[in-house]
Amino acid sequence: MTLARRALPRWFGVGALACAATLSTTAGATPSRWAMARSQATFDAEMTRQAAEEELLAHRAQRRSSFEDPILRVDSHAPRAAEIIEKAGPKVLDDWYVRMLLARAYHEGERWLEASKVFESVLTDGRTPDVFRADALAELAIDYARLNRQDDEIEAYELALALEPHTSSRATMLANQAEAFMVKGDTSRAIAGYRASLEALTSYDAPVLAPTTYWSLGVALDRSGDLEDALDSISRARSYDPHDVRIGADTWFFVPAYDENYYEALGEWLVARRSPDTEVRLGAYERAEIAWKQYLGRAPDDDHYAPVARARLRLLEKEFAEFAKRARTPTPIDPRRPASNALKSLPTPKRRP
């Protein structure tokens, strides 16, 4: 989820289609065979639902596979799901669940504005059950984040949290809402939100959700002036995910996009300070310096966190210079220390008469 704006990365699709095979039944929306036989509109709506669900399920399956193997390409299942529903006509679109599927198809197809409008229509439909409202609100919040509408995003998460009972979904919502506070420059509420998210995690959820939350907490702590605790938080994130796979996945995005440089700078700084290898530390210091400069070069003048980034760059440059000087200076021999056994074994040179 990242903030500022978006410095914090987000997860896509909270709870979306987790049990899609039973969604219509759960909603009490699956018509009987007799109802479909009596009404062409009912039949058309059910066929549209089934076809769109199949495409969205295929899309989700591909996304999971691409996370495990980034070389795999995600096919056009989401656009096909949207096309199926769009062609169905207005009578079919009167069904709140069909509109929910359409909104998800737009969302997965990165059509954020269209997705937000359809999700809003689902939420204003009195026939939509609460369990689907929670999902719709959570996904709508991500669309708002993409549209840079932080106030609407925060409110959507607040409403979703009032409806969502599952701890993993609540933890994700709390972390994402904290991202929105970060983007607005409210680091205190962002830190509180990240910590609430981490407290809500079970041991089962933590390996998946804790890495990105600890990362974002680290950034928020640094932006509040606490560099040491910030690096400790990133270190905890890497205890779960040593290679930063989660935060580099396509389920995570930065708002604003240049915030990725802030995350990179802190991550490299952690290596520069704590790696046991001198050459690794020198390389990490160099990369951290580049990342800070990239952040400042891309950030606008009114960026909330540019002053902090400038201060961090000055501190890092000082550290880098001092460490590089020590690394290039040979360790002097202490004449008070006894010679090594190797030196003692050397023959004493003879003087010429």
XYZ file of C-alpha atoms in Angstrom:
353
model
C 0.000 0.000 0.000
C 2.218 3.636 -0.183
C 1.831 7.038 0.883
C 2.273 10.131 0.004
C 0.589 10.190 -2.096
C 0.704 7.397 -2.518
C 3.603 6.630 -0.831
C 1.902 3.640 0.256
C 1.166 0.563 -1.743
C -2.227 -1.111 -1.821
C -3.672 -4.572 -2.179
C -6.197 -5.210 -4.916
C -9.621 -6.687 -4.396
C -10.296 -7.367 -0.749
C -12.350 -10.557 -0.591
C -13.220 -10.394 -4.257
C -14.662 -13.597 -5.654
C -13.109 -15.708 -2.929
C -16.146 -17.964 -3.067
C -17.527 -16.918 -6.410
C -19.018 -20.296 -7.134
C -21.532 -19.782 -4.335
C -21.992 -16.023 -4.507
C -25.349 -15.984 -6.220
C -26.731 -18.611 -3.887
C -25.453 -16.776 -0.833
C -27.160 -13.627 -2.047
C -30.374 -15.473 -2.587
C -30.194 -14.427 -6.208
C -30.049 -17.718 -8.086
C -33.364 -18.158 -9.915
C -35.037 -21.529 -10.195
C -35.310 -23.317 -13.543
C -39.020 -22.520 -13.607
C -38.328 -18.816 -13.037
C -35.842 -18.789 -15.923
C -38.303 -20.645 -18.122
C -41.046 -18.079 -17.395
C -38.866 -15.009 -17.951
C -36.389 -14.355 -20.738
C -34.899 -11.459 -18.719
C -34.291 -13.748 -15.740
C -32.672 -16.339 -17.993
C -30.464 -13.707 -19.675
C -29.345 -12.310 -16.311
C -28.391 -15.744 -15.009
C -26.440 -16.646 -18.175
C -24.642 -13.307 -18.003
C -23.746 -13.853 -14.369
C -22.341 -17.308 -15.007
C -20.280 -16.231 -18.028
C -18.883 -13.152 -16.277
C -18.034 -15.132 -13.122
C -16.095 -17.693 -15.177
C -14.008 -14.943 -16.791
C -13.305 -13.219 -13.478
C -12.355 -16.487 -11.814
C -9.968 -17.211 -14.692
C -8.526 -13.724 -14.272
C -7.942 -14.267 -10.548
C -6.328 -17.649 -11.198
C -3.925 -16.024 -13.645
C -3.094 -13.275 -11.164
C -2.202 -15.866 -8.521
C -0.017 -17.729 -11.025
C 1.709 -14.528 -12.144
C 2.559 -13.726 -8.517
C 4.356 -17.063 -8.232
C 5.930 -16.683 -11.698
C 6.234 -13.010 -12.822
C 7.077 -14.061 -16.385
C 3.533 -15.313 -16.923
C 1.255 -12.859 -18.737
C -2.187 -12.017 -17.347
C -4.682 -12.533 -20.174
C -7.717 -10.398 -21.064
C -10.317 -12.217 -18.934
C -11.404 -9.083 -17.052
C -12.082 -7.065 -20.244
C -14.039 -10.038 -21.608
C -16.142 -10.177 -18.449
C -16.928 -6.470 -18.827
C -17.824 -6.943 -22.491
C -20.174 -9.831 -21.684
C -22.104 -7.710 -19.188
C -22.110 -4.539 -21.299
C -23.716 -6.453 -24.180
C -26.440 -7.875 -21.943
C -28.543 -4.711 -21.975
C -30.234 -2.503 -19.363
C -32.667 -5.138 -18.052
C -29.827 -7.414 -17.024
C -27.925 -4.492 -15.515
C -30.829 -3.809 -13.184
C -29.579 -6.825 -11.210
C -27.306 -5.514 -8.401
C -25.120 -8.618 -8.545
C -24.514 -8.266 -12.283
C -23.450 -4.666 -11.654
C -21.138 -5.895 -8.873
C -19.462 -8.212 -11.389
C -19.215 -5.382 -13.906
C -17.587 -3.111 -11.327
C -15.073 -5.842 -10.506
C -14.334 -6.364 -14.193
C -13.660 -2.639 -14.600
C -11.573 -2.654 -11.417
C -9.428 -5.584 -12.521
C -9.121 -3.974 -15.954
C -7.793 -0.793 -14.280
C -10.750 1.308 -15.397
C -10.862 3.070 -12.036
C -13.395 5.823 -12.741
C -15.910 3.489 -14.374
C -15.448 0.946 -11.594
C -16.066 3.575 -8.914
C -19.317 4.714 -10.518
C -20.683 1.174 -10.821
C -19.649 0.268 -7.266
C -21.466 3.398 -6.075
C -24.626 2.243 -7.852
C -24.344 -1.159 -6.159
C -24.030 0.496 -2.752
C -27.070 2.713 -3.277
C -29.177 -0.316 -4.280
C -31.221 -1.402 -1.252
C -31.220 -5.012 -2.462
C -27.428 -5.426 -1.977
C -26.683 -7.616 1.091
C -24.264 -6.298 3.730
C -21.639 -8.947 3.035
C -21.384 -7.671 -0.539
C -21.459 -4.056 0.606
C -18.272 -4.670 2.615
C -16.501 -6.046 -0.455
C -17.837 -3.289 -2.693
C -16.727 -0.581 -0.258
C -13.231 -2.057 0.074
C -12.754 -2.266 -3.685
C -14.324 1.161 -4.187
C -11.772 2.547 -1.710
C -8.946 1.240 -3.897
C -10.534 2.905 -6.934
C -10.684 6.159 -4.952
C -6.997 5.733 -4.088
C -6.179 5.347 -7.780
C -8.225 8.480 -8.486
C -6.398 10.401 -5.745
C -9.596 10.878 -3.701
C -8.183 10.261 -0.210
C -11.114 11.628 1.801
C -13.569 9.390 -0.056
C -11.168 6.490 0.326
C -10.924 6.922 4.097
C -14.699 7.105 4.437
C -15.203 4.010 2.280
C -12.836 2.006 4.470
C -14.574 3.279 7.609
C -17.909 2.021 6.303
C -16.382 -1.276 5.163
C -14.771 -1.903 8.554
C -18.173 -1.519 10.212
C -19.425 -4.434 8.099
C -16.356 -6.695 7.736
C -15.979 -9.463 10.394
C -12.930 -11.298 9.011
C -9.588 -10.430 10.605
C -7.436 -10.705 7.475
C -9.745 -8.426 5.495
C -9.966 -5.971 8.392
C -6.182 -5.916 8.703
C -5.825 -5.122 4.994
C -8.453 -2.381 5.199
C -6.803 -0.799 8.240
C -3.419 -0.783 6.515
C -4.850 0.680 3.321
C -6.748 3.339 5.222
C -3.491 4.210 6.980
C -1.969 4.680 3.535
C -4.583 7.322 2.779
C -3.776 9.166 5.993
C -0.105 9.051 4.994
C -0.861 10.580 1.626
C -2.706 13.402 3.375
C 0.336 14.061 5.558
C -1.199 12.711 8.775
C 1.614 10.416 9.949
C 0.185 10.023 13.471
C -3.041 8.446 12.233
C -1.113 6.460 9.642
C 1.155 4.944 12.312
C -1.851 4.144 14.513
C -3.574 2.465 11.569
C -0.588 0.319 10.637
C -0.156 -0.817 14.218
C -3.851 -1.650 14.514
C -3.545 -3.684 11.324
C -0.563 -5.635 12.657
C -2.359 -6.321 15.950
C -5.316 -7.736 14.026
C -3.194 -10.279 12.131
C -3.221 -13.940 13.045
C -0.119 -16.122 12.753
C -1.683 -17.557 9.599
C -2.146 -14.145 7.922
C 1.111 -12.539 9.053
C 3.508 -14.050 6.470
C 1.376 -12.597 3.675
C 0.149 -9.301 5.109
C 2.786 -8.291 7.672
C 5.684 -7.558 5.266
C 4.030 -4.682 3.409
C 2.463 -3.296 6.588
C 5.803 -3.269 8.401
C 7.339 -1.588 5.356
C 4.735 1.177 5.335
C 4.957 1.562 9.099
C 8.698 2.033 8.679
C 8.183 4.798 6.126
C 5.606 6.495 8.361
C 7.935 6.306 11.365
C 10.753 7.847 9.360
C 8.498 10.638 8.153
C 7.553 11.319 11.755
C 11.259 11.726 12.608
C 12.183 8.277 13.947
C 14.759 6.809 11.562
C 16.013 4.070 13.910
C 12.562 2.600 14.570
C 11.821 2.982 10.864
C 14.774 0.781 9.923
C 13.814 -1.714 12.641
C 10.320 -1.967 11.141
C 11.732 -2.602 7.647
C 14.031 -5.218 9.162
C 10.971 -6.981 10.612
C 9.308 -6.834 7.193
C 12.331 -8.576 5.704
C 12.272 -11.233 8.407
C 9.050 -12.381 6.705
C 10.048 -11.493 3.135
C 13.861 -11.258 2.768
C 13.770 -10.394 -0.938
C 10.916 -7.830 -0.845
C 8.762 -9.992 -3.096
C 5.473 -8.816 -1.583
C 6.147 -5.128 -1.890
C 7.409 -5.610 -5.437
C 4.351 -7.559 -6.589
C 1.800 -6.083 -8.987
C -0.802 -6.209 -6.206
C 1.038 -3.282 -4.617
C 1.185 0.253 -6.001
C 2.651 3.581 -4.950
C 0.726 6.829 -4.809
C 2.363 9.015 -5.863
C 4.459 6.832 -8.134
C 7.702 8.505 -7.058
C 7.179 7.291 -3.507
C 8.805 4.045 -4.603
C 12.114 5.923 -4.351
C 11.475 6.726 -0.665
C 10.916 3.044 0.069
C 13.997 2.090 -1.940
C 16.171 4.643 -0.138
C 15.228 3.348 3.315
C 15.621 -0.274 2.246
C 19.131 0.351 0.915
C 20.027 2.417 3.988
C 19.149 -0.536 6.204
C 21.606 -2.716 4.245
C 24.240 0.033 4.305
C 24.092 0.240 8.081
C 23.721 -3.405 9.029
C 25.371 -5.630 6.439
C 28.562 -7.363 7.684
C 30.196 -6.989 4.255
C 32.071 -3.745 3.512
C 31.586 -3.861 -0.264
C 27.866 -4.580 0.144
C 27.552 -1.618 2.496
C 29.358 0.714 0.097
C 27.068 -0.317 -2.764
C 23.963 0.088 -0.614
C 25.009 3.575 0.495
C 25.488 4.545 -3.137
C 22.083 3.197 -4.171
C 20.377 4.864 -1.194
C 21.912 8.211 -2.172
C 20.663 7.809 -5.739
C 17.153 6.868 -4.509
C 16.906 9.945 -2.251
C 17.969 12.182 -5.122
C 15.437 10.531 -7.428
C 12.674 11.076 -4.890
C 13.528 14.752 -4.523
C 13.873 15.148 -8.276
C 10.421 13.688 -8.927
C 8.517 15.167 -5.969
C 6.710 18.501 -6.401
C 7.657 21.513 -4.299
C 4.633 21.063 -2.029
C 5.276 17.382 -1.295
C 4.579 16.667 2.389
C 7.746 14.677 2.876
C 10.316 16.454 0.699
C 11.789 18.325 3.735
C 12.318 15.003 5.536
C 13.874 13.494 2.410
C 16.313 16.402 2.090
C 17.367 15.987 5.726
C 17.787 12.238 5.222
C 19.907 12.791 2.112
C 22.272 15.103 4.006
C 22.613 12.595 6.844
C 23.190 9.695 4.466
C 25.817 11.595 2.461
C 27.701 12.320 5.694
C 27.505 8.672 6.789
C 28.557 7.468 3.336
C 31.598 9.737 3.246
C 32.736 8.694 6.729
C 32.253 4.989 6.052
C 33.963 5.168 2.640
C 36.951 6.925 4.218
C 37.271 4.213 6.879
C 36.903 1.494 4.268
C 39.738 2.973 2.156
C 42.100 3.533 5.119
C 44.303 0.528 5.967
C 44.149 -0.572 9.559
C 47.392 0.635 11.199
C 49.677 -1.863 12.924
C 49.857 -1.339 16.662
C 53.550 -1.522 17.637
C 52.564 -2.492 21.168
C 50.957 -5.734 19.997
C 53.167 -8.849 19.801
C 54.162 -10.026 16.354
C 52.177 -12.854 14.844
C 53.593 -16.357 14.745
C 54.073 -15.979 11.008
C 56.287 -12.945 11.499
C 58.218 -14.620 14.314
C 59.082 -17.536 12.054
C 60.772 -15.338 9.462
C 64.596 -15.406 9.493
C 66.331 -12.369 10.968
C 67.988 -10.422 8.159
C 71.763 -10.314 8.361
C 73.592 -7.012 8.257
C 76.567 -6.485 6.007
C 79.809 -6.011 7.778
